[in-house]
C-alpha cells in the first residue's frame, strides 16, 4: 500500500509540475508579446528553476503532499496557499538579487498566484470526478438484482 501511496504522491507532484511549467510558459509568451520584459533565455530558465524549487520546497516542508487529495478539505487547500505564498516570497527575494533573472516582484507574485489557482482548480476537478465516479459505481451496484 505504501508504494501505491508514493506512486500517487509522485503523480500529484508531476501534475503540479506540469501545471507550473504551463503557467510559466504562458506568462513568458504573454510577456514576450507585450515586450514588457527582455530577459535572456538563461534568465528565464534560472527564474523557472528558482521559483519552482522555492515553491515546491515550501509545499513539501508545510506538508501539502502528506495527504491524498481525493480526501482533501479546506485545511489542505489553505496549506497549499500558504506554501505558495512563502515559496513565492522567497523566490522573489532570490531573483531580485540576480539581475539577469529578475522578472520583477509583481510578475513573480502573479505567476505564483496563477499556478496556485490552477493547482487548486485541478484538485477540485479531481475530487469532483472521483466523487462522480463513486456515485455512478454505487448506483450501478445497487441496480443489480441479487440472485439466490
mmCIF file of N, CA and C in Angstrom:
data_model
loop_
_atom_site.group_PDB
_atom_site.id
_atom_site.type_symbol
_atom_site.label_atom_id
_atom_site.label_comp_id
_atom_site.label_asym_id
_atom_site.label_seq_id
_atom_site.Cartn_x
_atom_site.Cartn_y
_atom_site.Cartn_z
ATOM 1 N N UNK A 1 0.819 -1.191 0.000
ATOM 2 C CA UNK A 1 0.000 0.000 0.000
ATOM 3 C C UNK A 1 0.863 1.256 0.000
ATOM 4 N N UNK A 2 2.016 1.193 0.631
ATOM 5 C CA UNK A 2 2.903 2.340 0.675
ATOM 6 C C UNK A 2 3.399 2.702 -0.710
ATOM 7 N N UNK A 3 3.712 1.708 -1.533
ATOM 8 C CA UNK A 3 4.188 2.006 -2.879
ATOM 9 C C UNK A 3 3.094 2.656 -3.719
ATOM 10 N N UNK A 4 1.838 2.250 -3.509
ATOM 11 C CA UNK A 4 0.732 2.879 -4.226
ATOM 12 C C UNK A 4 0.565 4.326 -3.775
ATOM 13 N N UNK A 5 0.701 4.573 -2.483
ATOM 14 C CA UNK A 5 0.608 5.935 -1.957
ATOM 15 C C UNK A 5 1.733 6.795 -2.515
ATOM 16 N N UNK A 6 2.953 6.265 -2.533
ATOM 17 C CA UNK A 6 4.075 7.019 -3.090
ATOM 18 C C UNK A 6 3.893 7.273 -4.577
ATOM 19 N N UNK A 7 3.344 6.299 -5.289
ATOM 20 C CA UNK A 7 3.098 6.475 -6.721
ATOM 21 C C UNK A 7 2.072 7.588 -6.950
ATOM 22 N N UNK A 8 1.018 7.591 -6.144
ATOM 23 C CA UNK A 8 0.012 8.653 -6.273
ATOM 24 C C UNK A 8 0.595 10.005 -5.905
ATOM 25 N N UNK A 9 1.428 10.033 -4.879
ATOM 26 C CA UNK A 9 2.054 11.286 -4.464
ATOM 27 C C UNK A 9 2.972 11.808 -5.560
ATOM 28 N N UNK A 10 3.765 10.936 -6.173
ATOM 29 C CA UNK A 10 4.640 11.344 -7.267
ATOM 30 C C UNK A 10 3.838 11.796 -8.484
ATOM 31 N N UNK A 11 2.730 11.122 -8.741
ATOM 32 C CA UNK A 11 1.854 11.547 -9.835
ATOM 33 C C UNK A 11 1.311 12.946 -9.569
ATOM 34 N N UNK A 12 0.919 13.190 -8.336
ATOM 35 C CA UNK A 12 0.402 14.503 -7.959
ATOM 36 C C UNK A 12 1.472 15.585 -8.117
ATOM 37 N N UNK A 13 2.684 15.288 -7.699
ATOM 38 C CA UNK A 13 3.783 16.242 -7.864
ATOM 39 C C UNK A 13 4.050 16.470 -9.345
ATOM 40 N N UNK A 14 3.982 15.411 -10.166
ATOM 41 C CA UNK A 14 4.167 15.563 -11.611
ATOM 42 C C UNK A 14 3.097 16.425 -12.253
ATOM 43 N N UNK A 15 1.857 16.252 -11.822
ATOM 44 C CA UNK A 15 0.765 17.086 -12.335
ATOM 45 C C UNK A 15 0.990 18.542 -11.935
ATOM 46 N N UNK A 16 1.412 18.751 -10.692
ATOM 47 C CA UNK A 16 1.703 20.112 -10.237
ATOM 48 C C UNK A 16 2.841 20.731 -11.035
ATOM 49 N N UNK A 17 3.848 19.933 -11.340
ATOM 50 C CA UNK A 17 4.967 20.424 -12.147
ATOM 51 C C UNK A 17 4.482 20.833 -13.533
ATOM 52 N N UNK A 18 3.650 20.001 -14.149
ATOM 53 C CA UNK A 18 3.127 20.319 -15.485
ATOM 54 C C UNK A 18 2.297 21.599 -15.453
ATOM 55 N N UNK A 19 1.480 21.757 -14.421
ATOM 56 C CA UNK A 19 0.682 22.984 -14.281
ATOM 57 C C UNK A 19 1.597 24.183 -14.119
ATOM 58 N N UNK A 20 2.601 24.050 -13.266
ATOM 59 C CA UNK A 20 3.512 25.164 -13.002
ATOM 60 C C UNK A 20 4.275 25.574 -14.255
ATOM 61 N N UNK A 21 4.803 24.594 -14.976
ATOM 62 C CA UNK A 21 5.553 24.896 -16.202
ATOM 63 C C UNK A 21 4.622 25.503 -17.256
ATOM 64 N N UNK A 22 3.393 24.978 -17.362
ATOM 65 C CA UNK A 22 2.431 25.534 -18.315
ATOM 66 C C UNK A 22 2.103 26.986 -18.016
ATOM 67 N N UNK A 23 1.871 27.300 -16.760
ATOM 68 C CA UNK A 23 1.585 28.683 -16.373
ATOM 69 C C UNK A 23 2.801 29.562 -16.630
ATOM 70 N N UNK A 24 3.988 29.063 -16.307
ATOM 71 C CA UNK A 24 5.210 29.835 -16.526
ATOM 72 C C UNK A 24 5.408 30.138 -18.009
ATOM 73 N N UNK A 25 5.212 29.125 -18.863
ATOM 74 C CA UNK A 25 5.362 29.349 -20.307
ATOM 75 C C UNK A 25 4.315 30.334 -20.826
ATOM 76 N N UNK A 26 3.081 30.237 -20.309
ATOM 77 C CA UNK A 26 2.037 31.174 -20.702
ATOM 78 C C UNK A 26 2.437 32.606 -20.348
ATOM 79 N N UNK A 27 2.943 32.799 -19.151
ATOM 80 C CA UNK A 27 3.356 34.139 -18.719
ATOM 81 C C UNK A 27 4.525 34.631 -19.560
ATOM 82 N N UNK A 28 5.479 33.757 -19.856
ATOM 83 C CA UNK A 28 6.630 34.165 -20.674
ATOM 84 C C UNK A 28 6.204 34.553 -22.083
ATOM 85 N N UNK A 29 5.303 33.788 -22.670
ATOM 86 C CA UNK A 29 4.804 34.128 -24.010
ATOM 87 C C UNK A 29 4.055 35.458 -23.961
ATOM 88 N N UNK A 30 3.235 35.631 -22.954
ATOM 89 C CA UNK A 30 2.499 36.883 -22.796
ATOM 90 C C UNK A 30 3.452 38.062 -22.643
ATOM 91 N N UNK A 31 4.488 37.902 -21.851
ATOM 92 C CA UNK A 31 5.463 38.970 -21.670
ATOM 93 C C UNK A 31 6.257 39.235 -22.940
ATOM 94 N N UNK A 32 6.521 38.211 -23.729
ATOM 95 C CA UNK A 32 7.272 38.427 -24.967
ATOM 96 C C UNK A 32 6.435 39.171 -25.997
ATOM 97 N N UNK A 33 5.117 38.950 -26.015
ATOM 98 C CA UNK A 33 4.251 39.684 -26.937
ATOM 99 C C UNK A 33 4.112 41.136 -26.533
ATOM 100 N N UNK A 34 4.055 41.389 -25.256
ATOM 101 C CA UNK A 34 3.904 42.775 -24.796
ATOM 102 C C UNK A 34 5.236 43.501 -24.753
ATOM 103 N N UNK A 35 6.327 42.779 -24.927
ATOM 104 C CA UNK A 35 7.677 43.326 -24.880
ATOM 105 C C UNK A 35 7.919 44.105 -23.590
ATOM 106 N N UNK A 36 7.243 43.678 -22.531
ATOM 107 C CA UNK A 36 7.393 44.344 -21.248
ATOM 108 C C UNK A 36 8.655 43.891 -20.527
ATOM 109 N N UNK A 37 9.233 42.813 -20.989
ATOM 110 C CA UNK A 37 10.378 42.256 -20.294
ATOM 111 C C UNK A 37 11.306 41.600 -21.292
ATOM 112 N N UNK A 38 12.558 41.921 -21.174
ATOM 113 C CA UNK A 38 13.545 41.304 -22.060
ATOM 114 C C UNK A 38 14.613 40.633 -21.198
ATOM 115 N N UNK A 39 14.456 39.337 -21.076
ATOM 116 C CA UNK A 39 15.443 38.532 -20.357
ATOM 117 C C UNK A 39 16.057 37.546 -21.330
ATOM 118 N N UNK A 40 17.327 37.206 -21.130
ATOM 119 C CA UNK A 40 17.902 36.144 -21.957
ATOM 120 C C UNK A 40 17.271 34.801 -21.584
ATOM 121 N N UNK A 41 17.464 33.828 -22.464
ATOM 122 C CA UNK A 41 16.874 32.506 -22.219
ATOM 123 C C UNK A 41 17.324 31.941 -20.882
ATOM 124 N N UNK A 42 18.613 32.067 -20.577
ATOM 125 C CA UNK A 42 19.102 31.518 -19.313
ATOM 126 C C UNK A 42 18.510 32.259 -18.113
ATOM 127 N N UNK A 43 18.102 33.504 -18.292
ATOM 128 C CA UNK A 43 17.428 34.235 -17.223
ATOM 129 C C UNK A 43 16.053 33.643 -16.933
ATOM 130 N N UNK A 44 15.310 33.330 -18.016
ATOM 131 C CA UNK A 44 14.008 32.677 -17.842
ATOM 132 C C UNK A 44 14.166 31.292 -17.220
ATOM 133 N N UNK A 45 15.191 30.546 -17.675
ATOM 134 C CA UNK A 45 15.418 29.196 -17.143
ATOM 135 C C UNK A 45 15.794 29.254 -15.660
ATOM 136 N N UNK A 46 16.692 30.180 -15.302
ATOM 137 C CA UNK A 46 17.081 30.322 -13.895
ATOM 138 C C UNK A 46 15.878 30.716 -13.047
ATOM 139 N N UNK A 47 15.072 31.623 -13.579
ATOM 140 C CA UNK A 47 13.884 32.078 -12.861
ATOM 141 C C UNK A 47 12.909 30.933 -12.639
ATOM 142 N N UNK A 48 12.662 30.138 -13.672
ATOM 143 C CA UNK A 48 11.765 28.985 -13.552
ATOM 144 C C UNK A 48 12.265 28.013 -12.494
ATOM 145 N N UNK A 49 13.549 27.679 -12.546
ATOM 146 C CA UNK A 49 14.106 26.738 -11.572
ATOM 147 C C UNK A 49 14.057 27.295 -10.153
ATOM 148 N N UNK A 50 14.312 28.573 -9.997
ATOM 149 C CA UNK A 50 14.300 29.188 -8.671
ATOM 150 C C UNK A 50 12.891 29.195 -8.090
ATOM 151 N N UNK A 51 11.933 29.650 -8.877
ATOM 152 C CA UNK A 51 10.557 29.722 -8.378
ATOM 153 C C UNK A 51 10.030 28.312 -8.101
ATOM 154 N N UNK A 52 10.281 27.388 -9.020
ATOM 155 C CA UNK A 52 9.819 26.009 -8.836
ATOM 156 C C UNK A 52 10.416 25.409 -7.573
ATOM 157 N N UNK A 53 11.711 25.557 -7.399
ATOM 158 C CA UNK A 53 12.381 24.981 -6.235
ATOM 159 C C UNK A 53 11.848 25.576 -4.937
ATOM 160 N N UNK A 54 11.698 26.878 -4.890
ATOM 161 C CA UNK A 54 11.216 27.537 -3.662
ATOM 162 C C UNK A 54 9.779 27.130 -3.345
ATOM 163 N N UNK A 55 8.914 27.151 -4.339
ATOM 164 C CA UNK A 55 7.501 26.834 -4.110
ATOM 165 C C UNK A 55 7.331 25.367 -3.721
ATOM 166 N N UNK A 56 7.973 24.474 -4.443
ATOM 167 C CA UNK A 56 7.785 23.058 -4.143
ATOM 168 C C UNK A 56 8.493 22.639 -2.855
ATOM 169 N N UNK A 57 9.601 23.298 -2.513
ATOM 170 C CA UNK A 57 10.236 23.031 -1.218
ATOM 171 C C UNK A 57 9.307 23.474 -0.088
ATOM 172 N N UNK A 58 8.676 24.623 -0.255
ATOM 173 C CA UNK A 58 7.730 25.090 0.762
ATOM 174 C C UNK A 58 6.536 24.140 0.860
ATOM 175 N N UNK A 59 6.062 23.642 -0.267
ATOM 176 C CA UNK A 59 4.950 22.684 -0.244
ATOM 177 C C UNK A 59 5.332 21.406 0.497
ATOM 178 N N UNK A 60 6.548 20.932 0.266
ATOM 179 C CA UNK A 60 6.995 19.715 0.943
ATOM 180 C C UNK A 60 7.180 19.951 2.443
ATOM 181 N N UNK A 61 7.762 21.087 2.807
ATOM 182 C CA UNK A 61 8.001 21.393 4.220
ATOM 183 C C UNK A 61 6.686 21.586 4.968
ATOM 184 N N UNK A 62 5.740 22.284 4.357
ATOM 185 C CA UNK A 62 4.454 22.552 5.016
ATOM 186 C C UNK A 62 3.559 21.309 5.019
ATOM 187 N N UNK A 63 3.841 20.348 4.172
ATOM 188 C CA UNK A 63 3.106 19.082 4.204
ATOM 189 C C UNK A 63 1.923 19.013 3.262
ATOM 190 N N UNK A 64 2.017 19.712 2.144
ATOM 191 C CA UNK A 64 0.922 19.698 1.178
ATOM 192 C C UNK A 64 0.729 18.308 0.586
ATOM 193 N N UNK A 65 1.818 17.572 0.393
ATOM 194 C CA UNK A 65 1.730 16.262 -0.233
ATOM 195 C C UNK A 65 1.629 15.122 0.772
ATOM 196 N N UNK A 66 1.367 15.447 2.035
ATOM 197 C CA UNK A 66 1.295 14.393 3.044
ATOM 198 C C UNK A 66 -0.051 13.663 3.029
ATOM 199 N N UNK A 67 -1.076 14.244 2.431
ATOM 200 C CA UNK A 67 -2.408 13.629 2.360
ATOM 201 C C UNK A 67 -2.794 13.391 0.908
ATOM 202 N N UNK A 68 -3.706 12.471 0.712
ATOM 203 C CA UNK A 68 -4.237 12.243 -0.618
ATOM 204 C C UNK A 68 -5.313 13.291 -0.896
ATOM 205 N N UNK A 69 -5.281 13.845 -2.083
ATOM 206 C CA UNK A 69 -6.170 14.964 -2.383
ATOM 207 C C UNK A 69 -7.617 14.560 -2.609
ATOM 208 N N UNK A 70 -7.887 13.300 -2.830
ATOM 209 C CA UNK A 70 -9.288 12.933 -3.019
ATOM 210 C C UNK A 70 -10.065 13.105 -1.715
ATOM 211 N N UNK A 71 -9.332 13.112 -0.586
ATOM 212 C CA UNK A 71 -9.969 13.297 0.719
ATOM 213 C C UNK A 71 -9.650 14.667 1.311
ATOM 214 N N UNK A 72 -9.201 15.592 0.493
ATOM 215 C CA UNK A 72 -8.748 16.890 0.988
ATOM 216 C C UNK A 72 -9.908 17.730 1.504
ATOM 217 N N UNK A 73 -9.563 18.589 2.437
ATOM 218 C CA UNK A 73 -10.531 19.529 2.981
ATOM 219 C C UNK A 73 -9.962 20.938 2.846
ATOM 220 N N UNK A 74 -10.628 21.889 3.460
ATOM 221 C CA UNK A 74 -10.211 23.285 3.350
ATOM 222 C C UNK A 74 -8.834 23.520 3.965
ATOM 223 N N UNK A 75 -8.496 22.794 5.019
ATOM 224 C CA UNK A 75 -7.193 22.974 5.670
ATOM 225 C C UNK A 75 -6.054 22.658 4.699
ATOM 226 N N UNK A 76 -6.192 21.602 3.926
ATOM 227 C CA UNK A 76 -5.150 21.242 2.966
ATOM 228 C C UNK A 76 -5.049 22.275 1.847
ATOM 229 N N UNK A 77 -6.176 22.820 1.438
ATOM 230 C CA UNK A 77 -6.147 23.893 0.435
ATOM 231 C C UNK A 77 -5.456 25.134 0.990
ATOM 232 N N UNK A 78 -5.721 25.449 2.241
ATOM 233 C CA UNK A 78 -5.055 26.596 2.872
ATOM 234 C C UNK A 78 -3.554 26.351 3.033
ATOM 235 N N UNK A 79 -3.170 25.109 3.297
ATOM 236 C CA UNK A 79 -1.746 24.777 3.364
ATOM 237 C C UNK A 79 -1.073 25.032 2.016
ATOM 238 N N UNK A 80 -1.762 24.670 0.931
ATOM 239 C CA UNK A 80 -1.218 24.903 -0.405
ATOM 240 C C UNK A 80 -1.041 26.397 -0.657
ATOM 241 N N UNK A 81 -2.034 27.186 -0.296
ATOM 242 C CA UNK A 81 -1.957 28.636 -0.487
ATOM 243 C C UNK A 81 -0.819 29.221 0.346
ATOM 244 N N UNK A 82 -0.709 28.787 1.609
ATOM 245 C CA UNK A 82 0.370 29.270 2.479
ATOM 246 C C UNK A 82 1.737 28.881 1.918
ATOM 247 N N UNK A 83 1.880 27.648 1.480
ATOM 248 C CA UNK A 83 3.161 27.194 0.932
ATOM 249 C C UNK A 83 3.542 28.001 -0.307
ATOM 250 N N UNK A 84 2.589 28.257 -1.182
ATOM 251 C CA UNK A 84 2.878 29.036 -2.382
ATOM 252 C C UNK A 84 3.223 30.481 -2.030
ATOM 253 N N UNK A 85 2.574 31.030 -1.014
ATOM 254 C CA UNK A 85 2.883 32.387 -0.561
ATOM 255 C C UNK A 85 4.315 32.458 -0.039
ATOM 256 N N UNK A 86 4.680 31.519 0.807
ATOM 257 C CA UNK A 86 6.029 31.503 1.389
ATOM 258 C C UNK A 86 7.074 31.250 0.292
ATOM 259 N N UNK A 87 6.853 30.230 -0.520
ATOM 260 C CA UNK A 87 7.800 29.918 -1.591
ATOM 261 C C UNK A 87 7.918 31.043 -2.608
ATOM 262 N N UNK A 88 6.802 31.660 -2.931
ATOM 263 C CA UNK A 88 6.835 32.790 -3.866
ATOM 264 C C UNK A 88 7.591 33.973 -3.294
ATOM 265 N N UNK A 89 7.395 34.247 -2.005
ATOM 266 C CA UNK A 89 8.126 35.351 -1.364
ATOM 267 C C UNK A 89 9.625 35.109 -1.350
ATOM 268 N N UNK A 90 10.014 33.890 -1.051
ATOM 269 C CA UNK A 90 11.446 33.549 -1.051
ATOM 270 C C UNK A 90 12.022 33.662 -2.456
ATOM 271 N N UNK A 91 11.270 33.197 -3.450
ATOM 272 C CA UNK A 91 11.778 33.265 -4.827
ATOM 273 C C UNK A 91 11.873 34.711 -5.316
ATOM 274 N N UNK A 92 10.962 35.577 -4.888
ATOM 275 C CA UNK A 92 11.072 37.000 -5.239
ATOM 276 C C UNK A 92 12.361 37.567 -4.665
ATOM 277 N N UNK A 93 12.637 37.253 -3.399
ATOM 278 C CA UNK A 93 13.850 37.761 -2.759
ATOM 279 C C UNK A 93 15.107 37.259 -3.475
ATOM 280 N N UNK A 94 15.097 36.010 -3.902
ATOM 281 C CA UNK A 94 16.279 35.457 -4.589
ATOM 282 C C UNK A 94 16.442 36.061 -5.974
ATOM 283 N N UNK A 95 15.367 36.117 -6.759
ATOM 284 C CA UNK A 95 15.502 36.583 -8.148
ATOM 285 C C UNK A 95 15.772 38.082 -8.236
ATOM 286 N N UNK A 96 15.382 38.853 -7.231
ATOM 287 C CA UNK A 96 15.701 40.284 -7.244
ATOM 288 C C UNK A 96 17.209 40.478 -7.145
ATOM 289 N N UNK A 97 17.885 39.567 -6.449
ATOM 290 C CA UNK A 97 19.336 39.676 -6.269
ATOM 291 C C UNK A 97 20.121 39.274 -7.518
ATOM 292 N N UNK A 98 19.459 38.611 -8.468
ATOM 293 C CA UNK A 98 20.134 38.145 -9.689
ATOM 294 C C UNK A 98 19.620 38.980 -10.863
ATOM 295 N N UNK A 99 20.422 39.949 -11.339
ATOM 296 C CA UNK A 99 19.922 40.893 -12.354
ATOM 297 C C UNK A 99 19.466 40.251 -13.672
ATOM 298 N N UNK A 100 20.113 39.182 -14.112
ATOM 299 C CA UNK A 100 19.749 38.589 -15.401
ATOM 300 C C UNK A 100 18.486 37.734 -15.320
ATOM 301 N N UNK A 101 17.929 37.546 -14.123
ATOM 302 C CA UNK A 101 16.762 36.666 -13.978
ATOM 303 C C UNK A 101 15.607 37.335 -13.259
ATOM 304 N N UNK A 102 15.636 38.632 -13.109
ATOM 305 C CA UNK A 102 14.593 39.315 -12.341
ATOM 306 C C UNK A 102 13.367 39.582 -13.206
ATOM 307 N N UNK A 103 12.284 38.856 -12.931
ATOM 308 C CA UNK A 103 11.003 39.129 -13.604
ATOM 309 C C UNK A 103 10.330 40.341 -12.992
ATOM 310 N N UNK A 104 10.688 40.652 -11.803
ATOM 311 C CA UNK A 104 10.023 41.709 -11.055
ATOM 312 C C UNK A 104 9.108 41.075 -10.020
ATOM 313 N N UNK A 105 8.989 41.719 -8.895
ATOM 314 C CA UNK A 105 8.206 41.173 -7.795
ATOM 315 C C UNK A 105 6.756 40.921 -8.152
ATOM 316 N N UNK A 106 6.117 41.875 -8.821
ATOM 317 C CA UNK A 106 4.695 41.718 -9.145
ATOM 318 C C UNK A 106 4.459 40.608 -10.154
ATOM 319 N N UNK A 107 5.353 40.504 -11.128
ATOM 320 C CA UNK A 107 5.190 39.434 -12.126
ATOM 321 C C UNK A 107 5.380 38.059 -11.487
ATOM 322 N N UNK A 108 6.355 37.957 -10.602
ATOM 323 C CA UNK A 108 6.579 36.683 -9.922
ATOM 324 C C UNK A 108 5.391 36.333 -9.031
ATOM 325 N N UNK A 109 4.872 37.323 -8.315
ATOM 326 C CA UNK A 109 3.691 37.080 -7.473
ATOM 327 C C UNK A 109 2.497 36.658 -8.322
ATOM 328 N N UNK A 110 2.309 37.300 -9.463
ATOM 329 C CA UNK A 110 1.208 36.932 -10.357
ATOM 330 C C UNK A 110 1.386 35.514 -10.890
ATOM 331 N N UNK A 111 2.619 35.159 -11.237
ATOM 332 C CA UNK A 111 2.907 33.821 -11.745
ATOM 333 C C UNK A 111 2.616 32.767 -10.684
ATOM 334 N N UNK A 112 3.094 32.976 -9.469
ATOM 335 C CA UNK A 112 2.871 32.006 -8.392
ATOM 336 C C UNK A 112 1.383 31.921 -8.063
ATOM 337 N N UNK A 113 0.693 33.054 -8.077
ATOM 338 C CA UNK A 113 -0.748 33.055 -7.791
ATOM 339 C C UNK A 113 -1.528 32.305 -8.861
ATOM 340 N N UNK A 114 -1.168 32.514 -10.128
ATOM 341 C CA UNK A 114 -1.850 31.803 -11.211
ATOM 342 C C UNK A 114 -1.613 30.299 -11.107
ATOM 343 N N UNK A 115 -0.390 29.916 -10.790
ATOM 344 C CA UNK A 115 -0.083 28.488 -10.644
ATOM 345 C C UNK A 115 -0.844 27.897 -9.465
ATOM 346 N N UNK A 116 -0.969 28.646 -8.384
ATOM 347 C CA UNK A 116 -1.708 28.170 -7.207
ATOM 348 C C UNK A 116 -3.192 27.986 -7.540
ATOM 349 N N UNK A 117 -3.764 28.939 -8.248
ATOM 350 C CA UNK A 117 -5.176 28.842 -8.626
ATOM 351 C C UNK A 117 -5.410 27.661 -9.552
ATOM 352 N N UNK A 118 -4.516 27.469 -10.508
ATOM 353 C CA UNK A 118 -4.663 26.332 -11.431
ATOM 354 C C UNK A 118 -4.485 25.003 -10.697
ATOM 355 N N UNK A 119 -3.567 24.963 -9.731
ATOM 356 C CA UNK A 119 -3.367 23.744 -8.950
ATOM 357 C C UNK A 119 -4.599 23.431 -8.119
ATOM 358 N N UNK A 120 -5.145 24.438 -7.460
ATOM 359 C CA UNK A 120 -6.365 24.230 -6.675
ATOM 360 C C UNK A 120 -7.522 23.794 -7.577
ATOM 361 N N UNK A 121 -7.632 24.413 -8.743
ATOM 362 C CA UNK A 121 -8.703 24.032 -9.673
ATOM 363 C C UNK A 121 -8.548 22.576 -10.106
ATOM 364 N N UNK A 122 -7.316 22.143 -10.351
ATOM 365 C CA UNK A 122 -7.111 20.739 -10.741
ATOM 366 C C UNK A 122 -7.504 19.799 -9.614
ATOM 367 N N UNK A 123 -7.251 20.197 -8.374
ATOM 368 C CA UNK A 123 -7.639 19.368 -7.225
ATOM 369 C C UNK A 123 -9.160 19.261 -7.118
ATOM 370 N N UNK A 124 -9.840 20.393 -7.310
ATOM 371 C CA UNK A 124 -11.300 20.383 -7.211
ATOM 372 C C UNK A 124 -11.919 19.553 -8.328
ATOM 373 N N UNK A 125 -11.361 19.647 -9.533
ATOM 374 C CA UNK A 125 -11.855 18.834 -10.653
ATOM 375 C C UNK A 125 -11.624 17.357 -10.349
ATOM 376 N N UNK A 126 -10.468 17.019 -9.808
ATOM 377 C CA UNK A 126 -10.171 15.628 -9.456
ATOM 378 C C UNK A 126 -11.149 15.112 -8.407
ATOM 379 N N UNK A 127 -11.390 15.909 -7.369
ATOM 380 C CA UNK A 127 -12.329 15.492 -6.324
ATOM 381 C C UNK A 127 -13.726 15.284 -6.893
ATOM 382 N N UNK A 128 -14.156 16.196 -7.756
ATOM 383 C CA UNK A 128 -15.483 16.078 -8.358
ATOM 384 C C UNK A 128 -15.569 14.818 -9.227
ATOM 385 N N UNK A 129 -14.540 14.576 -10.032
ATOM 386 C CA UNK A 129 -14.550 13.390 -10.897
ATOM 387 C C UNK A 129 -14.532 12.114 -10.055
ATOM 388 N N UNK A 130 -13.752 12.097 -9.001
ATOM 389 C CA UNK A 130 -13.678 10.918 -8.132
ATOM 390 C C UNK A 130 -15.021 10.677 -7.452
ATOM 391 N N UNK A 131 -15.646 11.742 -6.971
ATOM 392 C CA UNK A 131 -16.949 11.619 -6.318
ATOM 393 C C UNK A 131 -18.008 11.157 -7.312
ATOM 394 N N UNK A 132 -17.996 11.712 -8.516
ATOM 395 C CA UNK A 132 -18.971 11.323 -9.537
ATOM 396 C C UNK A 132 -18.782 9.865 -9.947
ATOM 397 N N UNK A 133 -17.532 9.427 -10.048
ATOM 398 C CA UNK A 133 -17.255 8.037 -10.400
ATOM 399 C C UNK A 133 -17.764 7.096 -9.310
ATOM 400 N N UNK A 134 -17.579 7.459 -8.063
ATOM 401 C CA UNK A 134 -18.063 6.632 -6.956
ATOM 402 C C UNK A 134 -19.585 6.579 -6.925
ATOM 403 N N UNK A 135 -20.233 7.694 -7.194
ATOM 404 C CA UNK A 135 -21.700 7.724 -7.213
ATOM 405 C C UNK A 135 -22.213 6.830 -8.337
ATOM 406 N N UNK A 136 -21.595 6.935 -9.516
ATOM 407 C CA UNK A 136 -22.022 6.107 -10.646
ATOM 408 C C UNK A 136 -21.773 4.628 -10.355
ATOM 409 N N UNK A 137 -20.661 4.317 -9.722
ATOM 410 C CA UNK A 137 -20.343 2.924 -9.386
ATOM 411 C C UNK A 137 -21.338 2.383 -8.365
ATOM 412 N N UNK A 138 -21.666 3.170 -7.356
ATOM 413 C CA UNK A 138 -22.623 2.726 -6.331
ATOM 414 C C UNK A 138 -24.025 2.564 -6.911
ATOM 415 N N UNK A 139 -24.374 3.434 -7.856
ATOM 416 C CA UNK A 139 -25.683 3.324 -8.495
ATOM 417 C C UNK A 139 -25.784 2.036 -9.294
ATOM 418 N N UNK A 140 -24.742 1.753 -10.070
ATOM 419 C CA UNK A 140 -24.789 0.541 -10.899
ATOM 420 C C UNK A 140 -24.776 -0.713 -10.021
ATOM 421 N N UNK A 141 -24.109 -0.658 -8.879
ATOM 422 C CA UNK A 141 -24.074 -1.807 -7.983
ATOM 423 C C UNK A 141 -25.439 -2.008 -7.321
ATOM 424 N N UNK A 142 -26.132 -0.913 -6.999
ATOM 425 C CA UNK A 142 -27.401 -1.033 -6.303
ATOM 426 C C UNK A 142 -28.531 -1.442 -7.255
ATOM 427 N N UNK A 143 -28.343 -1.296 -8.570
ATOM 428 C CA UNK A 143 -29.370 -1.657 -9.531
ATOM 429 C C UNK A 143 -29.322 -3.136 -9.908
ATOM 430 N N UNK A 144 -28.322 -3.850 -9.427
ATOM 431 C CA UNK A 144 -28.214 -5.273 -9.732
ATOM 432 C C UNK A 144 -29.221 -6.050 -8.901
ATOM 433 N N UNK A 145 -29.761 -7.069 -9.500
ATOM 434 C CA UNK A 145 -30.730 -7.914 -8.817
ATOM 435 C C UNK A 145 -29.977 -9.052 -8.128
ATOM 436 N N UNK A 146 -30.140 -9.174 -6.826
ATOM 437 C CA UNK A 146 -29.440 -10.273 -6.144
ATOM 438 C C UNK A 146 -30.020 -11.610 -6.545
ATOM 439 N N UNK A 147 -29.149 -12.541 -6.776
ATOM 440 C CA UNK A 147 -29.562 -13.884 -7.174
ATOM 441 C C UNK A 147 -29.251 -14.829 -6.018
ATOM 442 N N UNK A 148 -30.238 -15.634 -5.656
ATOM 443 C CA UNK A 148 -30.037 -16.544 -4.531
ATOM 444 C C UNK A 148 -29.465 -17.859 -4.961
#
